[in-house]
Amino acid sequence: MMEEKVQIPSQIQVERIELRGHEMDGYPITKHANDDVWLCWLQSGSIHILYNYKDFEVKADQEGGVYFLVMGSISFSIQEGSRDFHLQVFSASYNHLATLYSYLGSEVNNSLFSTPFVCSHDMGTVINEMLCHDFLQLELMLENNQLLEQGKLLLYLLAHIYLTFYNGIDRMRTKTNAQSFDIMSRFFKILSEPEARLHRDTQYFADRLHITVRHLFQICKNETGHTPKEFINEHLISEMRHTMLTTSLSFQEISLRFNFPDQTAFTQFFKRNTGMTPSEFRQQNK
């Protein structure tokens, strides 16, 4: 079957939000559950955050500050902060991730979504300096209102930021347990295979790894804070979104492509994981 490629618009909606400790009326400060990605730059002070229901303290203890990501619909809130904290947030609409999906590759996407908390202060000076340069460029583009004129340049800049975070994560993971890391790496590799879209059950992946479902669950939970099922669903949703944005396949054809018994089952799965129907998603991203 031939697939007709459709053009993806390069325009990206990016909103800049500034938060300062001495201006806060109260806590917590919550990121509402949506698909926007928050690229965060803590320039001074410290904040105590709740990220996917886990506590973290972030301090701007490196020159240029520290940087972290809040991916998609992950639960996030600032529980408290020092009076001198200064946090810049660049909130980017989800459509840029779908646009970059084929460029970054599923391994990078899975890695960014699977790490419990991605912060530059754990990644070393070189990574932090690279992110400092990129965030300064992003700030400059927003200040000069260059988003419309330089849509593609903005895409490349965001891609470089994600790849830099990915390289930092890779460094961090070398410090983790080798056996668990090997299993997680093989799990993500299997997830990246084309036939993975045909399977939504954890048993299939556990069998491929020659371990029990319980063992896979424990490793995923211990290493990332997420379950295998969450990774499987997140990967499938990313693939579905990419398919809807880059092809003219009908929803019936897409449901068959992802091994659903019918279009209704596909629609229910997509809506349960995204809060919208495939039709609503496609209409929203025309």
PDB file of C-alpha atoms in Angstrom:
ATOM      1  CA  MET A   1       0.000   0.000   0.000  1.00  0.00           C
ATOM      2  CA  MET A   2       1.385   3.392  -1.020  1.00  0.00           C
ATOM      3  CA  GLU A   3       1.373   6.096   1.631  1.00  0.00           C
ATOM      4  CA  GLU A   4       0.833   9.701   0.610  1.00  0.00           C
ATOM      5  CA  LYS A   5       3.064  12.010   2.572  1.00  0.00           C
ATOM      6  CA  VAL A   6       1.524  15.217   3.821  1.00  0.00           C
ATOM      7  CA  GLN A   7       3.515  18.314   4.724  1.00  0.00           C
ATOM      8  CA  ILE A   8       3.953  19.108   8.405  1.00  0.00           C
ATOM      9  CA  PRO A   9       3.892  22.818   9.224  1.00  0.00           C
ATOM     10  CA  SER A  10       7.157  24.104  10.679  1.00  0.00           C
ATOM     11  CA  GLN A  11       5.465  26.759  12.845  1.00  0.00           C
ATOM     12  CA  ILE A  12       5.669  25.902  16.533  1.00  0.00           C
ATOM     13  CA  GLN A  13       3.860  27.517  19.404  1.00  0.00           C
ATOM     14  CA  VAL A  14       6.339  28.404  22.151  1.00  0.00           C
ATOM     15  CA  GLU A  15       5.342  30.339  25.245  1.00  0.00           C
ATOM     16  CA  ARG A  16       7.865  31.834  27.638  1.00  0.00           C
ATOM     17  CA  ILE A  17       6.971  31.810  31.342  1.00  0.00           C
ATOM     18  CA  GLU A  18       9.062  33.460  34.058  1.00  0.00           C
ATOM     19  CA  LEU A  19       8.698  32.515  37.717  1.00  0.00           C
ATOM     20  CA  ARG A  20      10.486  34.359  40.537  1.00  0.00           C
ATOM     21  CA  GLY A  21      10.494  33.336  44.184  1.00  0.00           C
ATOM     22  CA  HIS A  22       9.794  36.778  45.633  1.00  0.00           C
ATOM     23  CA  GLU A  23       6.742  37.167  43.360  1.00  0.00           C
ATOM     24  CA  MET A  24       5.024  33.918  44.322  1.00  0.00           C
ATOM     25  CA  ASP A  25       1.661  34.227  46.081  1.00  0.00           C
ATOM     26  CA  GLY A  26       1.617  30.607  47.190  1.00  0.00           C
ATOM     27  CA  TYR A  27       2.451  26.989  46.409  1.00  0.00           C
ATOM     28  CA  PRO A  28       2.173  24.548  44.750  1.00  0.00           C
ATOM     29  CA  ILE A  29       2.635  25.842  41.204  1.00  0.00           C
ATOM     30  CA  THR A  30       1.271  23.122  38.946  1.00  0.00           C
ATOM     31  CA  LYS A  31       1.774  22.260  35.294  1.00  0.00           C
ATOM     32  CA  HIS A  32      -1.640  21.273  33.976  1.00  0.00           C
ATOM     33  CA  ALA A  33      -1.876  17.830  32.368  1.00  0.00           C
ATOM     34  CA  ASN A  34      -1.393  18.436  28.657  1.00  0.00           C
ATOM     35  CA  ASP A  35       0.967  17.441  25.883  1.00  0.00           C
ATOM     36  CA  ASP A  36       3.142  20.555  25.997  1.00  0.00           C
ATOM     37  CA  VAL A  37       6.834  20.082  26.757  1.00  0.00           C
ATOM     38  CA  TRP A  38       8.414  22.354  29.351  1.00  0.00           C
ATOM     39  CA  LEU A  39      12.069  23.225  28.745  1.00  0.00           C
ATOM     40  CA  CYS A  40      13.114  24.666  32.100  1.00  0.00           C
ATOM     41  CA  TRP A  41      16.059  26.894  32.984  1.00  0.00           C
ATOM     42  CA  LEU A  42      16.663  27.520  36.692  1.00  0.00           C
ATOM     43  CA  GLN A  43      18.949  30.546  36.666  1.00  0.00           C
ATOM     44  CA  SER A  44      19.255  31.130  40.413  1.00  0.00           C
ATOM     45  CA  GLY A  45      18.087  29.824  43.777  1.00  0.00           C
ATOM     46  CA  SER A  46      16.539  26.435  44.450  1.00  0.00           C
ATOM     47  CA  ILE A  47      13.157  24.761  44.078  1.00  0.00           C
ATOM     48  CA  HIS A  48      11.551  21.664  45.533  1.00  0.00           C
ATOM     49  CA  ILE A  49       9.508  19.883  42.878  1.00  0.00           C
ATOM     50  CA  LEU A  50       7.132  16.942  42.657  1.00  0.00           C
ATOM     51  CA  TYR A  51       7.787  15.132  39.377  1.00  0.00           C
ATOM     52  CA  ASN A  52       5.601  12.118  38.598  1.00  0.00           C
ATOM     53  CA  TYR A  53       4.771  11.984  42.333  1.00  0.00           C
ATOM     54  CA  LYS A  54       8.453  11.849  43.350  1.00  0.00           C
ATOM     55  CA  ASP A  55      10.318  14.582  45.246  1.00  0.00           C
ATOM     56  CA  PHE A  56      13.383  16.326  43.821  1.00  0.00           C
ATOM     57  CA  GLU A  57      15.375  19.373  44.858  1.00  0.00           C
ATOM     58  CA  VAL A  58      16.908  21.437  42.065  1.00  0.00           C
ATOM     59  CA  LYS A  59      19.632  24.016  42.765  1.00  0.00           C
ATOM     60  CA  ALA A  60      21.197  26.499  40.361  1.00  0.00           C
ATOM     61  CA  ASP A  61      24.630  25.466  41.602  1.00  0.00           C
ATOM     62  CA  GLN A  62      26.472  25.656  38.266  1.00  0.00           C
ATOM     63  CA  GLU A  63      27.542  28.651  36.214  1.00  0.00           C
ATOM     64  CA  GLY A  64      24.726  29.566  33.862  1.00  0.00           C
ATOM     65  CA  GLY A  65      22.154  27.711  35.963  1.00  0.00           C
ATOM     66  CA  VAL A  66      20.749  24.219  35.474  1.00  0.00           C
ATOM     67  CA  TYR A  67      18.318  22.803  32.934  1.00  0.00           C
ATOM     68  CA  PHE A  68      15.625  20.158  32.996  1.00  0.00           C
ATOM     69  CA  LEU A  69      12.732  18.815  30.923  1.00  0.00           C
ATOM     70  CA  VAL A  70       9.101  18.127  31.800  1.00  0.00           C
ATOM     71  CA  MET A  71       7.855  15.833  29.061  1.00  0.00           C
ATOM     72  CA  GLY A  72       4.246  15.747  27.889  1.00  0.00           C
ATOM     73  CA  SER A  73       1.471  14.977  30.348  1.00  0.00           C
ATOM     74  CA  ILE A  74       3.803  14.050  33.225  1.00  0.00           C
ATOM     75  CA  SER A  75       2.567  15.307  36.600  1.00  0.00           C
ATOM     76  CA  PHE A  76       4.711  18.255  37.733  1.00  0.00           C
ATOM     77  CA  SER A  77       4.491  20.929  40.408  1.00  0.00           C
ATOM     78  CA  ILE A  78       6.781  23.283  42.316  1.00  0.00           C
ATOM     79  CA  GLN A  79       6.126  22.608  45.995  1.00  0.00           C
ATOM     80  CA  GLU A  80       8.273  25.441  47.338  1.00  0.00           C
ATOM     81  CA  GLY A  81      11.235  27.592  46.369  1.00  0.00           C
ATOM     82  CA  SER A  82      13.842  29.935  47.767  1.00  0.00           C
ATOM     83  CA  ARG A  83      13.038  33.627  47.657  1.00  0.00           C
ATOM     84  CA  ASP A  84      15.788  34.209  45.080  1.00  0.00           C
ATOM     85  CA  PHE A  85      14.785  31.463  42.655  1.00  0.00           C
ATOM     86  CA  HIS A  86      14.391  32.496  39.026  1.00  0.00           C
ATOM     87  CA  LEU A  87      12.937  29.900  36.651  1.00  0.00           C
ATOM     88  CA  GLN A  88      12.387  30.418  32.947  1.00  0.00           C
ATOM     89  CA  VAL A  89      10.045  27.959  31.241  1.00  0.00           C
ATOM     90  CA  PHE A  90       9.795  27.553  27.475  1.00  0.00           C
ATOM     91  CA  SER A  91       6.495  25.749  26.889  1.00  0.00           C
ATOM     92  CA  ALA A  92       6.513  24.172  23.416  1.00  0.00           C
ATOM     93  CA  SER A  93       3.419  22.682  21.789  1.00  0.00           C
ATOM     94  CA  TYR A  94       3.450  18.916  21.233  1.00  0.00           C
ATOM     95  CA  ASN A  95       3.372  19.126  17.428  1.00  0.00           C
ATOM     96  CA  HIS A  96       7.114  19.860  17.303  1.00  0.00           C
ATOM     97  CA  LEU A  97       7.873  16.474  18.911  1.00  0.00           C
ATOM     98  CA  ALA A  98       5.772  14.710  16.305  1.00  0.00           C
ATOM     99  CA  THR A  99       7.654  16.646  13.625  1.00  0.00           C
ATOM    100  CA  LEU A 100      11.029  15.691  15.110  1.00  0.00           C
ATOM    101  CA  TYR A 101      10.083  12.066  15.841  1.00  0.00           C
ATOM    102  CA  SER A 102      11.551  10.577  12.656  1.00  0.00           C
ATOM    103  CA  TYR A 103      14.674  12.752  12.964  1.00  0.00           C
ATOM    104  CA  LEU A 104      15.443  11.978  16.607  1.00  0.00           C
ATOM    105  CA  GLY A 105      14.452   8.321  16.388  1.00  0.00           C
ATOM    106  CA  SER A 106      12.482   6.187  18.806  1.00  0.00           C
ATOM    107  CA  GLU A 107      15.536   5.424  20.984  1.00  0.00           C
ATOM    108  CA  VAL A 108      16.017   9.109  21.829  1.00  0.00           C
ATOM    109  CA  ASN A 109      12.282   9.647  22.362  1.00  0.00           C
ATOM    110  CA  ASN A 110      11.976   6.585  24.598  1.00  0.00           C
ATOM    111  CA  SER A 111      15.031   7.631  26.601  1.00  0.00           C
ATOM    112  CA  LEU A 112      13.680  11.138  27.239  1.00  0.00           C
ATOM    113  CA  PHE A 113      10.282   9.825  28.319  1.00  0.00           C
ATOM    114  CA  SER A 114      11.674   6.947  30.383  1.00  0.00           C
ATOM    115  CA  THR A 115      14.076   8.825  32.653  1.00  0.00           C
ATOM    116  CA  PRO A 116      12.360   9.713  35.947  1.00  0.00           C
ATOM    117  CA  PHE A 117      13.901  13.188  36.046  1.00  0.00           C
ATOM    118  CA  VAL A 118      16.267  14.752  33.528  1.00  0.00           C
ATOM    119  CA  CYS A 119      18.399  17.538  35.029  1.00  0.00           C
ATOM    120  CA  SER A 120      21.708  18.877  33.736  1.00  0.00           C
ATOM    121  CA  HIS A 121      23.433  19.124  37.134  1.00  0.00           C
ATOM    122  CA  ASP A 122      23.809  15.314  37.088  1.00  0.00           C
ATOM    123  CA  MET A 123      25.344  15.269  33.598  1.00  0.00           C
ATOM    124  CA  GLY A 124      28.650  17.097  33.969  1.00  0.00           C
ATOM    125  CA  THR A 125      30.065  20.499  33.043  1.00  0.00           C
ATOM    126  CA  VAL A 126      30.287  19.937  29.274  1.00  0.00           C
ATOM    127  CA  ILE A 127      26.603  19.007  28.924  1.00  0.00           C
ATOM    128  CA  ASN A 128      25.580  21.933  31.129  1.00  0.00           C
ATOM    129  CA  GLU A 129      27.629  24.378  29.018  1.00  0.00           C
ATOM    130  CA  MET A 130      26.098  23.057  25.785  1.00  0.00           C
ATOM    131  CA  LEU A 131      22.597  23.474  27.195  1.00  0.00           C
ATOM    132  CA  CYS A 132      23.487  26.968  28.430  1.00  0.00           C
ATOM    133  CA  HIS A 133      24.394  27.977  24.872  1.00  0.00           C
ATOM    134  CA  ASP A 134      21.211  26.473  23.388  1.00  0.00           C
ATOM    135  CA  PHE A 135      18.867  27.990  25.972  1.00  0.00           C
ATOM    136  CA  LEU A 136      20.444  31.411  25.434  1.00  0.00           C
ATOM    137  CA  GLN A 137      19.775  31.039  21.696  1.00  0.00           C
ATOM    138  CA  LEU A 138      16.186  30.012  22.408  1.00  0.00           C
ATOM    139  CA  GLU A 139      15.716  33.023  24.681  1.00  0.00           C
ATOM    140  CA  LEU A 140      17.164  35.308  22.000  1.00  0.00           C
ATOM    141  CA  MET A 141      14.823  33.968  19.317  1.00  0.00           C
ATOM    142  CA  LEU A 142      11.804  34.577  21.527  1.00  0.00           C
ATOM    143  CA  GLU A 143      12.916  38.073  22.502  1.00  0.00           C
ATOM    144  CA  ASN A 144      13.407  39.001  18.839  1.00  0.00           C
ATOM    145  CA  ASN A 145      10.111  37.376  17.810  1.00  0.00           C
ATOM    146  CA  GLN A 146      11.843  35.187  15.245  1.00  0.00           C
ATOM    147  CA  LEU A 147       9.602  32.119  15.588  1.00  0.00           C
ATOM    148  CA  LEU A 148       7.617  32.712  12.402  1.00  0.00           C
ATOM    149  CA  GLU A 149      10.616  33.707  10.294  1.00  0.00           C
ATOM    150  CA  GLN A 150      12.889  30.928  11.569  1.00  0.00           C
ATOM    151  CA  GLY A 151      10.539  28.006  12.162  1.00  0.00           C
ATOM    152  CA  LYS A 152      12.967  25.429  10.789  1.00  0.00           C
ATOM    153  CA  LEU A 153      15.882  26.923  12.699  1.00  0.00           C
ATOM    154  CA  LEU A 154      13.839  26.644  15.888  1.00  0.00           C
ATOM    155  CA  LEU A 155      13.153  22.976  15.114  1.00  0.00           C
ATOM    156  CA  TYR A 156      16.881  22.308  14.716  1.00  0.00           C
ATOM    157  CA  LEU A 157      17.614  24.123  17.978  1.00  0.00           C
ATOM    158  CA  LEU A 158      15.018  22.075  19.879  1.00  0.00           C
ATOM    159  CA  ALA A 159      16.356  18.878  18.307  1.00  0.00           C
ATOM    160  CA  HIS A 160      19.870  19.763  19.482  1.00  0.00           C
ATOM    161  CA  ILE A 161      18.592  20.421  23.010  1.00  0.00           C
ATOM    162  CA  TYR A 162      16.904  16.996  23.136  1.00  0.00           C
ATOM    163  CA  LEU A 163      19.977  15.243  21.751  1.00  0.00           C
ATOM    164  CA  THR A 164      22.154  16.985  24.344  1.00  0.00           C
ATOM    165  CA  PHE A 165      19.850  15.816  27.127  1.00  0.00           C
ATOM    166  CA  TYR A 166      19.917  12.324  25.604  1.00  0.00           C
ATOM    167  CA  ASN A 167      23.738  12.281  25.665  1.00  0.00           C
ATOM    168  CA  GLY A 168      23.650  13.435  29.275  1.00  0.00           C
ATOM    169  CA  ILE A 169      21.217  10.666  30.185  1.00  0.00           C
ATOM    170  CA  ASP A 170      23.504   8.150  28.486  1.00  0.00           C
ATOM    171  CA  ARG A 171      26.373   9.291  30.728  1.00  0.00           C
ATOM    172  CA  MET A 172      24.215   8.996  33.828  1.00  0.00           C
ATOM    173  CA  ARG A 173      23.118   5.493  32.958  1.00  0.00           C
ATOM    174  CA  THR A 174      26.660   4.189  32.743  1.00  0.00           C
ATOM    175  CA  LYS A 175      26.682   4.538  36.513  1.00  0.00           C
ATOM    176  CA  THR A 176      23.647   2.307  37.007  1.00  0.00           C
ATOM    177  CA  ASN A 177      23.526  -1.431  37.479  1.00  0.00           C
ATOM    178  CA  ALA A 178      24.900  -3.034  34.307  1.00  0.00           C
ATOM    179  CA  GLN A 179      22.448  -5.943  34.177  1.00  0.00           C
ATOM    180  CA  SER A 180      19.366  -3.796  34.687  1.00  0.00           C
ATOM    181  CA  PHE A 181      20.648  -1.276  32.178  1.00  0.00           C
ATOM    182  CA  ASP A 182      21.231  -4.055  29.641  1.00  0.00           C
ATOM    183  CA  ILE A 183      17.659  -5.307  30.058  1.00  0.00           C
ATOM    184  CA  MET A 184      16.260  -1.785  29.760  1.00  0.00           C
ATOM    185  CA  SER A 185      18.372  -1.137  26.650  1.00  0.00           C
ATOM    186  CA  ARG A 186      17.152  -4.336  25.007  1.00  0.00           C
ATOM    187  CA  PHE A 187      13.566  -3.533  25.999  1.00  0.00           C
ATOM    188  CA  PHE A 188      13.789  -0.116  24.304  1.00  0.00           C
ATOM    189  CA  LYS A 189      15.456  -1.694  21.266  1.00  0.00           C
ATOM    190  CA  ILE A 190      12.577  -4.170  20.924  1.00  0.00           C
ATOM    191  CA  LEU A 191      10.117  -1.298  21.365  1.00  0.00           C
ATOM    192  CA  SER A 192      11.819   0.441  18.432  1.00  0.00           C
ATOM    193  CA  GLU A 193      11.322  -2.511  16.078  1.00  0.00           C
ATOM    194  CA  PRO A 194       8.563  -2.120  13.451  1.00  0.00           C
ATOM    195  CA  GLU A 195       6.688  -5.213  14.646  1.00  0.00           C
ATOM    196  CA  ALA A 196       6.438  -3.803  18.197  1.00  0.00           C
ATOM    197  CA  ARG A 197       3.409  -1.788  17.100  1.00  0.00           C
ATOM    198  CA  LEU A 198       1.509  -5.072  16.772  1.00  0.00           C
ATOM    199  CA  HIS A 199       1.807  -5.853  20.484  1.00  0.00           C
ATOM    200  CA  ARG A 200       0.250  -4.128  23.476  1.00  0.00           C
ATOM    201  CA  ASP A 201       0.808  -6.859  26.067  1.00  0.00           C
ATOM    202  CA  THR A 202       3.808  -6.902  28.408  1.00  0.00           C
ATOM    203  CA  GLN A 203       4.119 -10.679  28.059  1.00  0.00           C
ATOM    204  CA  TYR A 204       5.384 -10.374  24.473  1.00  0.00           C
ATOM    205  CA  PHE A 205       8.285  -8.131  25.524  1.00  0.00           C
ATOM    206  CA  ALA A 206       9.143 -10.223  28.590  1.00  0.00           C
ATOM    207  CA  ASP A 207       9.282 -13.340  26.392  1.00  0.00           C
ATOM    208  CA  ARG A 208      11.592 -11.588  23.939  1.00  0.00           C
ATOM    209  CA  LEU A 209      13.881 -10.649  26.854  1.00  0.00           C
ATOM    210  CA  HIS A 210      13.697 -14.190  28.313  1.00  0.00           C
ATOM    211  CA  ILE A 211      12.541 -12.914  31.696  1.00  0.00           C
ATOM    212  CA  THR A 212       9.234 -12.967  33.568  1.00  0.00           C
ATOM    213  CA  VAL A 213       6.688 -10.178  33.376  1.00  0.00           C
ATOM    214  CA  ARG A 214       7.221  -9.564  37.094  1.00  0.00           C
ATOM    215  CA  HIS A 215      11.000  -9.209  36.636  1.00  0.00           C
ATOM    216  CA  LEU A 216      10.534  -6.750  33.762  1.00  0.00           C
ATOM    217  CA  PHE A 217       8.055  -4.767  35.845  1.00  0.00           C
ATOM    218  CA  GLN A 218      10.452  -4.565  38.803  1.00  0.00           C
ATOM    219  CA  ILE A 219      13.427  -3.457  36.691  1.00  0.00           C
ATOM    220  CA  CYS A 220      11.420  -0.797  34.846  1.00  0.00           C
ATOM    221  CA  LYS A 221       9.908   0.497  38.055  1.00  0.00           C
ATOM    222  CA  ASN A 222      13.219   0.564  39.935  1.00  0.00           C
ATOM    223  CA  GLU A 223      15.228   2.139  37.117  1.00  0.00           C
ATOM    224  CA  THR A 224      12.706   4.647  35.776  1.00  0.00           C
ATOM    225  CA  GLY A 225       9.682   4.903  38.055  1.00  0.00           C
ATOM    226  CA  HIS A 226       7.461   3.763  35.177  1.00  0.00           C
ATOM    227  CA  THR A 227       5.887   0.409  34.302  1.00  0.00           C
ATOM    228  CA  PRO A 228       6.576  -1.531  31.070  1.00  0.00           C
ATOM    229  CA  LYS A 229       2.954  -0.988  30.079  1.00  0.00           C
ATOM    230  CA  GLU A 230       3.391   2.790  30.323  1.00  0.00           C
ATOM    231  CA  PHE A 231       6.377   2.622  27.967  1.00  0.00           C
ATOM    232  CA  ILE A 232       4.519   0.366  25.544  1.00  0.00           C
ATOM    233  CA  ASN A 233       1.492   2.654  25.462  1.00  0.00           C
ATOM    234  CA  GLU A 234       3.613   5.821  25.191  1.00  0.00           C
ATOM    235  CA  HIS A 235       5.562   4.357  22.275  1.00  0.00           C
ATOM    236  CA  LEU A 236       2.386   3.249  20.492  1.00  0.00           C
ATOM    237  CA  ILE A 237       0.756   6.649  20.966  1.00  0.00           C
ATOM    238  CA  SER A 238       3.882   8.359  19.580  1.00  0.00           C
ATOM    239  CA  GLU A 239       3.835   6.053  16.550  1.00  0.00           C
ATOM    240  CA  MET A 240       0.106   6.629  16.038  1.00  0.00           C
ATOM    241  CA  ARG A 241       0.480  10.399  16.220  1.00  0.00           C
ATOM    242  CA  HIS A 242       3.397  10.268  13.791  1.00  0.00           C
ATOM    243  CA  THR A 243       1.368   8.121  11.386  1.00  0.00           C
ATOM    244  CA  MET A 244      -1.632  10.462  11.532  1.00  0.00           C
ATOM    245  CA  LEU A 245       0.550  13.529  10.953  1.00  0.00           C
ATOM    246  CA  THR A 246       2.716  12.148   8.154  1.00  0.00           C
ATOM    247  CA  THR A 247       0.326   9.963   6.127  1.00  0.00           C
ATOM    248  CA  SER A 248      -3.163  10.209   4.689  1.00  0.00           C
ATOM    249  CA  LEU A 249      -4.127   6.727   5.924  1.00  0.00           C
ATOM    250  CA  SER A 250      -7.720   6.422   7.105  1.00  0.00           C
ATOM    251  CA  PHE A 251      -8.421   5.588  10.745  1.00  0.00           C
ATOM    252  CA  GLN A 252      -9.561   2.125   9.658  1.00  0.00           C
ATOM    253  CA  GLU A 253      -6.219   1.566   7.893  1.00  0.00           C
ATOM    254  CA  ILE A 254      -4.305   2.845  10.919  1.00  0.00           C
ATOM    255  CA  SER A 255      -6.254   0.551  13.249  1.00  0.00           C
ATOM    256  CA  LEU A 256      -5.271  -2.429  11.068  1.00  0.00           C
ATOM    257  CA  ARG A 257      -1.671  -1.250  10.953  1.00  0.00           C
ATOM    258  CA  PHE A 258      -1.505  -1.317  14.756  1.00  0.00           C
ATOM    259  CA  ASN A 259      -3.256  -4.678  15.025  1.00  0.00           C
ATOM    260  CA  PHE A 260      -6.542  -3.501  16.537  1.00  0.00           C
ATOM    261  CA  PRO A 261      -9.602  -5.696  15.890  1.00  0.00           C
ATOM    262  CA  ASP A 262     -11.539  -2.684  14.586  1.00  0.00           C
ATOM    263  CA  GLN A 263     -11.544   1.108  14.391  1.00  0.00           C
ATOM    264  CA  THR A 264     -13.593   1.416  17.587  1.00  0.00           C
ATOM    265  CA  ALA A 265     -10.936  -0.378  19.653  1.00  0.00           C
ATOM    266  CA  PHE A 266      -8.238   1.861  18.152  1.00  0.00           C
ATOM    267  CA  THR A 267     -10.238   5.011  18.942  1.00  0.00           C
ATOM    268  CA  GLN A 268     -10.878   3.888  22.529  1.00  0.00           C
ATOM    269  CA  PHE A 269      -7.176   3.123  23.096  1.00  0.00           C
ATOM    270  CA  PHE A 270      -6.062   6.476  21.655  1.00  0.00           C
ATOM    271  CA  LYS A 271      -8.623   8.487  23.622  1.00  0.00           C
ATOM    272  CA  ARG A 272      -7.862   6.647  26.877  1.00  0.00           C
ATOM    273  CA  ASN A 273      -4.177   7.563  26.554  1.00  0.00           C
ATOM    274  CA  THR A 274      -4.447  11.095  25.148  1.00  0.00           C
ATOM    275  CA  GLY A 275      -7.831  12.469  26.183  1.00  0.00           C
ATOM    276  CA  MET A 276      -8.889  13.052  22.583  1.00  0.00           C
ATOM    277  CA  THR A 277     -10.094  10.987  19.635  1.00  0.00           C
ATOM    278  CA  PRO A 278      -7.895  10.372  16.565  1.00  0.00           C
ATOM    279  CA  SER A 279     -10.230  12.626  14.591  1.00  0.00           C
ATOM    280  CA  GLU A 280      -9.833  15.453  17.118  1.00  0.00           C
ATOM    281  CA  PHE A 281      -6.041  15.048  17.092  1.00  0.00           C
ATOM    282  CA  ARG A 282      -5.819  15.185  13.305  1.00  0.00           C
ATOM    283  CA  GLN A 283      -8.157  18.180  13.139  1.00  0.00           C
ATOM    284  CA  GLN A 284      -6.130  20.007  15.802  1.00  0.00           C
ATOM    285  CA  ASN A 285      -2.862  19.457  13.933  1.00  0.00           C
ATOM    286  CA  LYS A 286      -3.921  20.269  10.376  1.00  0.00           C
TER     287      LYS A 286
END
